């Protein structure tokens, strides 16, 4: 990924703490550095120490509890593309459910016992005439509660910059070639509206039940960088 | 001509997409969890828009050098400092404590 250091996140590196960097939370424009940690001498990464310290401070101050923090990390770990795949499989097999998905993904997901969060998610359906791809050019907006945390490349400069002006070339980098007969439609997500692709149901799956169909659906197909 | 901020990169040229993915390590999930908790409806200390503003304010070069969750923890921390939820003094002390503790443990944290 172009904008993310490819190193492991457990050692220090040169940009880890610049005493003159105004972006650094410990930077003080008055030149005072009350208890500035001297991170050049430590094997720990500056931001990793910061995440630990901020969490501990919030717990000590009673802003959050240790149990809430543990519980939230478990919740994040529990989210995966699996919930999205259930929505897709149901939409493929139940036309009335699919109609509701196209109107409001959040409400439809709740019918399946999935908490999709409060930010609206819009479904975009792949057909023979249109192939949809999602991106967030400004940051990383993504239907996280339906399909888990976004992959590194989704947040990368290359993907965010290029997929909106040369989507077919970018899709080829994922091994996906879309027929020139099919329009490629790129949807730029925002903090207030996210998208999820409904992939085309593969041929030859007519006899499959919902669980079998859900197992065919991949994360990348719900982003639109691959087909099934 | 509208000024384009450095995070606003849609339509620009860039190299090929690097398809490598890394599993999120503990401090990254911790950062995500902290943000979700301080932004939840009971607390409402930081909004998603404030998180984004904090990320977009990171200088262009630093922005590209930082990993995704490095930007997040930077923005979350700056927002908490701005709002007075924590002070720079408390943060500096606590970071020193954490480093000293980890060094004493000799553990590799990730």
Short mmCIF file of C-alpha atoms in Angstrom, two decimals:
data_model
loop_
_atom_site.label_atom_id
_atom_site.label_comp_id
_atom_site.label_asym_id
_atom_site.label_seq_id
_atom_site.Cartn_x
_atom_site.Cartn_y
_atom_site.Cartn_z
CA UNK A 1 0.00 0.00 0.00
CA UNK A 2 1.41 3.32 -0.92
CA UNK A 3 0.48 5.39 2.10
CA UNK A 4 1.06 2.88 4.81
CA UNK A 5 4.49 1.81 5.98
CA UNK A 6 4.81 -1.88 5.21
CA UNK A 7 6.82 -2.61 8.35
CA UNK A 8 5.55 -4.56 11.30
CA UNK A 9 3.97 -2.35 13.89
CA UNK A 10 6.14 -3.36 16.79
CA UNK A 11 9.30 -1.38 16.39
CA UNK A 12 10.20 2.25 16.26
CA UNK A 13 10.88 4.13 13.07
CA UNK A 14 12.18 7.47 12.09
CA UNK A 15 8.96 9.45 11.87
CA UNK A 16 7.68 8.07 15.14
CA UNK A 17 8.17 11.23 17.12
CA UNK A 18 9.28 14.53 15.72
CA UNK A 19 9.67 17.10 18.46
CA UNK A 20 9.06 19.90 15.99
CA UNK A 21 6.04 18.37 14.33
CA UNK A 22 2.93 20.48 14.90
CA UNK A 23 0.76 17.46 14.10
CA UNK A 24 2.09 15.66 17.13
CA UNK A 25 -0.31 15.83 20.07
CA UNK A 26 2.61 16.53 22.40
CA UNK A 27 3.86 19.40 20.30
CA UNK A 28 3.54 22.65 22.17
CA UNK A 29 3.83 25.83 20.17
CA UNK A 30 5.18 27.63 23.22
CA UNK A 31 8.17 25.35 23.22
CA UNK A 32 7.21 23.67 26.48
CA UNK A 33 7.51 19.92 26.56
CA UNK A 34 6.45 19.09 30.09
CA UNK A 35 6.94 15.36 30.10
CA UNK A 36 8.06 14.63 26.59
CA UNK A 37 8.85 10.95 26.19
CA UNK A 38 12.20 10.37 24.56
CA UNK A 39 11.03 7.88 22.01
CA UNK A 40 14.26 7.66 20.03
CA UNK A 41 15.59 5.44 22.79
CA UNK A 42 12.69 3.07 22.94
CA UNK A 43 11.85 -0.05 20.96
CA UNK A 44 8.18 0.85 21.19
CA UNK A 45 6.40 2.70 18.51
CA UNK A 46 5.28 6.17 19.54
CA UNK A 47 1.66 5.79 18.46
CA UNK A 48 1.37 2.40 20.10
CA UNK A 49 2.46 3.97 23.40
CA UNK A 50 -0.01 6.80 22.80
CA UNK A 51 -2.91 4.39 22.24
CA UNK A 52 -2.06 2.58 25.47
CA UNK A 53 -1.66 5.84 27.41
CA UNK A 54 -4.87 7.47 26.13
CA UNK A 55 -6.89 4.35 26.96
CA UNK A 56 -5.45 4.17 30.48
CA UNK A 57 -6.11 7.88 31.09
CA UNK A 58 -9.72 7.59 29.94
CA UNK A 59 -10.23 4.62 32.26
CA UNK A 60 -8.57 6.39 35.23
CA UNK A 61 -10.77 9.42 34.67
CA UNK A 62 -13.91 7.33 34.50
CA UNK A 63 -14.69 8.39 30.92
CA UNK A 64 -14.74 4.74 29.85
CA UNK A 65 -14.34 1.52 31.81
CA UNK A 66 -11.83 -1.24 31.21
CA UNK A 67 -14.73 -3.62 30.58
CA UNK A 68 -16.20 -1.33 27.93
CA UNK A 69 -12.84 -1.12 26.19
CA UNK A 70 -12.36 -4.90 26.26
CA UNK A 71 -15.94 -5.42 25.10
CA UNK A 72 -15.55 -3.01 22.18
CA UNK A 73 -12.34 -4.70 21.01
CA UNK A 74 -14.18 -8.04 21.12
CA UNK A 75 -17.05 -6.54 19.12
CA UNK A 76 -14.64 -5.23 16.47
CA UNK A 77 -13.01 -8.67 16.30
CA UNK A 78 -16.40 -10.31 15.91
CA UNK A 79 -17.38 -8.30 12.83
CA UNK A 80 -16.57 -9.96 9.56
CA UNK A 81 -17.85 -10.11 5.99
CA UNK A 82 -20.07 -13.01 7.14
CA UNK A 83 -22.95 -10.71 8.07
CA UNK A 84 -22.90 -9.04 4.68
CA UNK A 85 -22.82 -12.41 2.93
CA UNK A 86 -26.07 -13.39 4.71
CA UNK A 87 -27.77 -10.25 3.39
CA UNK A 88 -26.59 -11.04 -0.15
CA UNK A 89 -27.66 -14.70 -0.01
CA UNK A 90 -31.12 -13.76 1.24
CA UNK A 91 -31.44 -11.06 -1.43
CA UNK A 92 -30.57 -13.62 -4.13
CA UNK A 93 -33.20 -16.07 -2.92
CA UNK A 94 -36.03 -13.80 -1.76
CA UNK A 95 -37.12 -11.13 -4.27
CA UNK A 96 -39.25 -9.33 -1.70
CA UNK A 97 -36.33 -9.14 0.72
CA UNK A 98 -34.14 -7.90 -2.11
CA UNK A 99 -36.63 -5.15 -2.87
CA UNK A 100 -36.38 -4.06 0.76
CA UNK A 101 -32.56 -4.18 0.60
CA UNK A 102 -32.62 -1.86 -2.40
CA UNK A 103 -34.78 0.59 -0.45
CA UNK A 104 -32.92 0.43 2.87
CA UNK A 105 -30.04 -1.94 3.63
CA UNK A 106 -30.00 -1.05 7.33
CA UNK A 107 -33.64 -2.04 7.92
CA UNK A 108 -33.28 -5.20 5.83
CA UNK A 109 -30.14 -6.27 7.74
CA UNK A 110 -32.01 -5.84 11.01
CA UNK A 111 -34.60 -8.33 9.78
CA UNK A 112 -31.76 -10.88 9.82
CA UNK A 113 -30.74 -9.92 13.35
CA UNK A 114 -27.73 -7.92 12.14
CA UNK A 115 -26.95 -4.51 13.67
CA UNK A 116 -25.80 -2.46 10.67
CA UNK A 117 -25.32 0.78 12.66
CA UNK A 118 -27.10 4.06 12.10
CA UNK A 119 -25.20 5.40 9.08
CA UNK A 120 -27.27 4.72 5.94
CA UNK A 121 -25.93 2.02 3.63
CA UNK A 122 -27.13 1.93 0.02
CA UNK A 123 -27.08 -1.31 -1.98
CA UNK A 124 -25.87 -1.17 -5.58
CA UNK A 125 -26.62 -4.24 -7.68
CA UNK A 126 -24.37 -5.75 -10.31
CA UNK A 127 -26.16 -6.84 -13.46
CA UNK A 128 -25.17 -7.69 -17.04
CA UNK A 129 -25.29 -3.99 -17.87
CA UNK A 130 -23.60 -2.43 -14.83
CA UNK A 131 -20.75 -3.38 -12.51
CA UNK A 132 -20.44 -1.37 -9.29
CA UNK A 133 -17.33 -0.58 -7.25
CA UNK A 134 -17.12 1.28 -3.96
CA UNK A 135 -14.40 3.60 -2.67
CA UNK A 136 -13.98 6.43 -0.19
CA UNK A 137 -11.68 8.92 -1.90
CA UNK A 138 -11.51 11.20 1.14
CA UNK A 139 -10.79 8.64 3.83
CA UNK A 140 -12.04 5.12 4.49
CA UNK A 141 -15.84 5.11 4.79
CA UNK A 142 -17.01 1.53 4.48
CA UNK A 143 -19.99 -0.55 5.66
CA UNK A 144 -17.91 -1.81 8.59
CA UNK A 145 -20.76 -3.19 10.66
CA UNK A 146 -21.87 -5.37 7.75
CA UNK A 147 -18.57 -6.53 6.29
CA UNK A 148 -15.89 -5.83 8.94
CA UNK A 149 -12.95 -3.43 8.88
CA UNK A 150 -11.75 -2.32 5.44
CA UNK A 151 -8.66 -3.97 3.92
CA UNK A 152 -5.43 -1.97 3.82
CA UNK A 153 -5.65 -1.33 0.09
CA UNK A 154 -9.11 0.22 0.44
CA UNK A 155 -7.47 2.96 2.55
CA UNK A 156 -4.43 3.33 0.29
CA UNK A 157 -3.55 6.33 -1.84
CA UNK A 158 -3.42 4.20 -4.99
CA UNK A 159 -6.91 2.80 -4.66
CA UNK A 160 -8.51 6.03 -3.48
CA UNK A 161 -6.88 8.15 -6.18
CA UNK A 162 -7.17 5.89 -9.18
CA UNK A 163 -10.32 3.81 -8.95
CA UNK A 164 -12.48 6.84 -9.74
CA UNK A 165 -10.72 7.70 -13.00
CA UNK A 166 -9.38 4.38 -14.27
CA UNK A 167 -11.57 1.76 -12.59
CA UNK A 168 -11.05 -0.90 -15.27
CA UNK A 169 -7.26 -0.65 -14.90
CA UNK A 170 -7.51 -0.86 -11.12
CA UNK A 171 -9.90 -3.83 -11.33
CA UNK A 172 -7.38 -5.63 -13.56
CA UNK A 173 -4.87 -5.32 -10.72
CA UNK A 174 -7.34 -7.42 -8.71
CA UNK A 175 -7.55 -9.89 -11.62
CA UNK A 176 -11.00 -8.65 -12.59
CA UNK A 177 -11.82 -7.89 -16.20
CA UNK A 178 -15.20 -6.32 -16.90
CA UNK A 179 -16.64 -6.63 -20.40
CA UNK A 180 -16.67 -3.39 -22.36
CA UNK A 181 -20.39 -4.01 -22.86
CA UNK A 182 -20.84 -3.50 -19.12
CA UNK A 183 -20.76 -0.05 -17.62
CA UNK A 184 -18.48 0.35 -14.59
CA UNK A 185 -20.01 2.59 -11.95
CA UNK A 186 -17.86 3.84 -9.05
CA UNK A 187 -19.55 5.02 -5.86
CA UNK A 188 -17.65 7.41 -3.58
CA UNK A 189 -18.71 6.83 0.02
CA UNK A 190 -18.96 9.53 2.65
CA UNK A 191 -19.24 9.69 6.42
CA UNK A 192 -23.01 9.97 5.98
CA UNK A 193 -23.71 7.46 3.20
CA UNK A 194 -21.98 4.15 2.55
CA UNK A 195 -22.45 1.59 -0.18
CA UNK A 196 -22.44 -2.17 -0.48
CA UNK A 197 -22.29 -4.05 -3.78
CA UNK A 198 -24.72 -6.88 -4.43
CA UNK A 199 -22.66 -9.18 -6.65
CA UNK A 200 -24.24 -11.07 -9.52
CA UNK A 201 -25.36 -14.53 -8.44
CA UNK A 202 -23.07 -17.05 -10.14
CA UNK A 203 -24.54 -19.33 -12.81
CA UNK A 204 -25.18 -22.91 -11.78
CA UNK A 205 -26.14 -22.08 -8.19
CA UNK A 206 -29.89 -22.53 -8.67
CA UNK A 207 -30.06 -25.57 -6.38
CA UNK A 208 -28.10 -24.05 -3.52
CA UNK A 209 -29.61 -23.06 -0.19
CA UNK A 210 -28.99 -19.75 1.54
CA UNK A 211 -26.04 -20.96 3.64
CA UNK A 212 -24.31 -22.45 0.62
CA UNK A 213 -24.85 -19.24 -1.33
CA UNK A 214 -23.58 -17.08 1.53
CA UNK A 215 -20.37 -19.15 1.56
CA UNK A 216 -19.75 -18.16 -2.08
CA UNK A 217 -19.87 -14.43 -1.36
CA UNK A 218 -16.53 -12.77 -0.67
CA UNK A 219 -15.64 -9.46 0.93
CA UNK A 220 -14.03 -8.24 -2.28
CA UNK A 221 -17.17 -9.03 -4.29
CA UNK A 222 -19.16 -6.80 -1.92
CA UNK A 223 -16.63 -4.00 -2.53
CA UNK A 224 -16.90 -4.68 -6.25
CA UNK A 225 -13.23 -5.33 -7.03
CA UNK A 226 -14.00 -8.93 -7.91
CA UNK A 227 -16.91 -10.88 -9.36
CA UNK A 228 -18.16 -14.33 -8.36
CA UNK B 1 -9.63 26.94 -9.04
CA UNK B 2 -10.71 25.26 -5.86
CA UNK B 3 -7.89 24.38 -3.49
CA UNK B 4 -7.56 20.62 -3.11
CA UNK B 5 -6.48 19.41 0.30
CA UNK B 6 -4.01 16.52 0.39
CA UNK B 7 -6.52 13.98 1.70
CA UNK B 8 -8.78 14.77 -1.28
CA UNK B 9 -7.03 12.45 -3.72
CA UNK B 10 -9.81 11.11 -5.95
CA UNK B 11 -8.81 11.26 -9.62
CA UNK B 12 -5.09 11.82 -9.06
CA UNK B 13 -2.38 9.54 -10.40
CA UNK B 14 -0.69 7.02 -8.17
CA UNK B 15 1.13 3.71 -8.46
CA UNK B 16 -0.41 0.23 -8.61
CA UNK B 17 -2.58 -0.95 -5.74
CA UNK B 18 -0.62 -2.99 -3.20
CA UNK B 19 -2.89 -5.91 -2.38
CA UNK B 20 -0.98 -7.01 0.73
CA UNK B 21 -3.06 -6.94 3.88
CA UNK B 22 -1.94 -7.06 7.49
CA UNK B 23 -3.96 -8.40 10.38
CA UNK B 24 -4.84 -5.56 12.71
CA UNK B 25 -2.65 -5.59 15.79
CA UNK B 26 -3.86 -4.91 19.29
CA UNK B 27 -3.06 -1.20 19.56
CA UNK B 28 -4.89 -0.55 16.27
CA UNK B 29 -8.03 -2.26 17.56
CA UNK B 30 -7.61 -0.41 20.85
CA UNK B 31 -7.50 2.89 18.95
CA UNK B 32 -10.62 1.98 17.01
CA UNK B 33 -12.39 0.90 20.23
CA UNK B 34 -11.45 4.13 22.04
CA UNK B 35 -12.86 6.19 19.16
CA UNK B 36 -16.09 4.21 19.09
CA UNK B 37 -16.54 4.60 22.84
CA UNK B 38 -15.83 8.34 23.07
CA UNK B 39 -18.14 8.94 20.09
CA UNK B 40 -21.03 6.76 21.28
CA UNK B 41 -24.40 8.27 22.10
CA UNK B 42 -23.79 8.24 25.85
CA UNK B 43 -20.50 10.12 25.66
CA UNK B 44 -20.49 12.14 22.42
CA UNK B 45 -17.04 13.55 23.23
CA UNK B 46 -15.70 13.31 19.66
CA UNK B 47 -17.84 13.13 16.52
CA UNK B 48 -16.83 11.27 13.36
CA UNK B 49 -16.51 14.63 11.64
CA UNK B 50 -14.11 15.84 14.33
CA UNK B 51 -12.07 12.66 13.90
CA UNK B 52 -11.88 13.35 10.17
CA UNK B 53 -11.00 16.99 10.63
CA UNK B 54 -8.15 15.92 12.94
CA UNK B 55 -6.90 13.47 10.30
CA UNK B 56 -7.22 16.00 7.48
CA UNK B 57 -5.25 18.56 9.48
CA UNK B 58 -2.22 16.30 9.61
CA UNK B 59 0.41 17.85 7.33
CA UNK B 60 0.73 16.39 3.81
CA UNK B 61 4.09 14.67 4.27
CA UNK B 62 3.33 13.30 7.70
CA UNK B 63 -0.07 12.11 6.46
CA UNK B 64 1.56 9.89 3.85
CA UNK B 65 4.21 8.61 6.25
CA UNK B 66 1.71 7.64 8.92
CA UNK B 67 -0.18 4.38 8.87
CA UNK B 68 -3.96 4.50 9.04
CA UNK B 69 -4.34 4.01 12.79
CA UNK B 70 -1.39 6.28 13.50
CA UNK B 71 -3.52 9.03 11.94
CA UNK B 72 -6.49 7.93 14.01
CA UNK B 73 -4.73 7.94 17.38
CA UNK B 74 -3.15 11.29 16.51
CA UNK B 75 -6.57 12.80 15.76
CA UNK B 76 -8.33 11.17 18.71
CA UNK B 77 -5.62 12.37 21.09
CA UNK B 78 -5.59 15.90 19.68
CA UNK B 79 -9.37 16.08 19.99
CA UNK B 80 -9.27 14.87 23.61
CA UNK B 81 -6.59 17.47 24.39
CA UNK B 82 -8.58 20.24 22.68
CA UNK B 83 -11.69 19.38 24.65
CA UNK B 84 -9.78 19.17 27.91
CA UNK B 85 -10.75 15.54 28.49
CA UNK B 86 -7.05 14.90 29.04
CA UNK B 87 -4.18 17.37 29.37
CA UNK B 88 -0.85 17.34 27.59
CA UNK B 89 0.87 17.00 30.94
CA UNK B 90 -1.15 13.91 31.90
CA UNK B 91 -0.53 12.41 28.49
CA UNK B 92 3.22 12.99 28.63
CA UNK B 93 3.47 11.47 32.11
CA UNK B 94 1.33 8.49 31.17
CA UNK B 95 3.30 7.82 28.00
CA UNK B 96 6.52 7.86 30.02
CA UNK B 97 4.96 5.45 32.51
CA UNK B 98 3.80 3.11 29.77
CA UNK B 99 7.20 3.08 28.08
CA UNK B 100 9.01 2.51 31.36
CA UNK B 101 6.66 -0.33 32.23
CA UNK B 102 7.00 -1.98 28.83
CA UNK B 103 10.77 -1.66 28.89
CA UNK B 104 10.85 -3.19 32.37
CA UNK B 105 8.65 -6.05 31.14
CA UNK B 106 10.93 -6.52 28.18
CA UNK B 107 7.85 -7.56 26.27
CA UNK B 108 7.24 -6.90 22.62
CA UNK B 109 4.00 -5.04 22.35
CA UNK B 110 1.97 -5.00 19.20
#
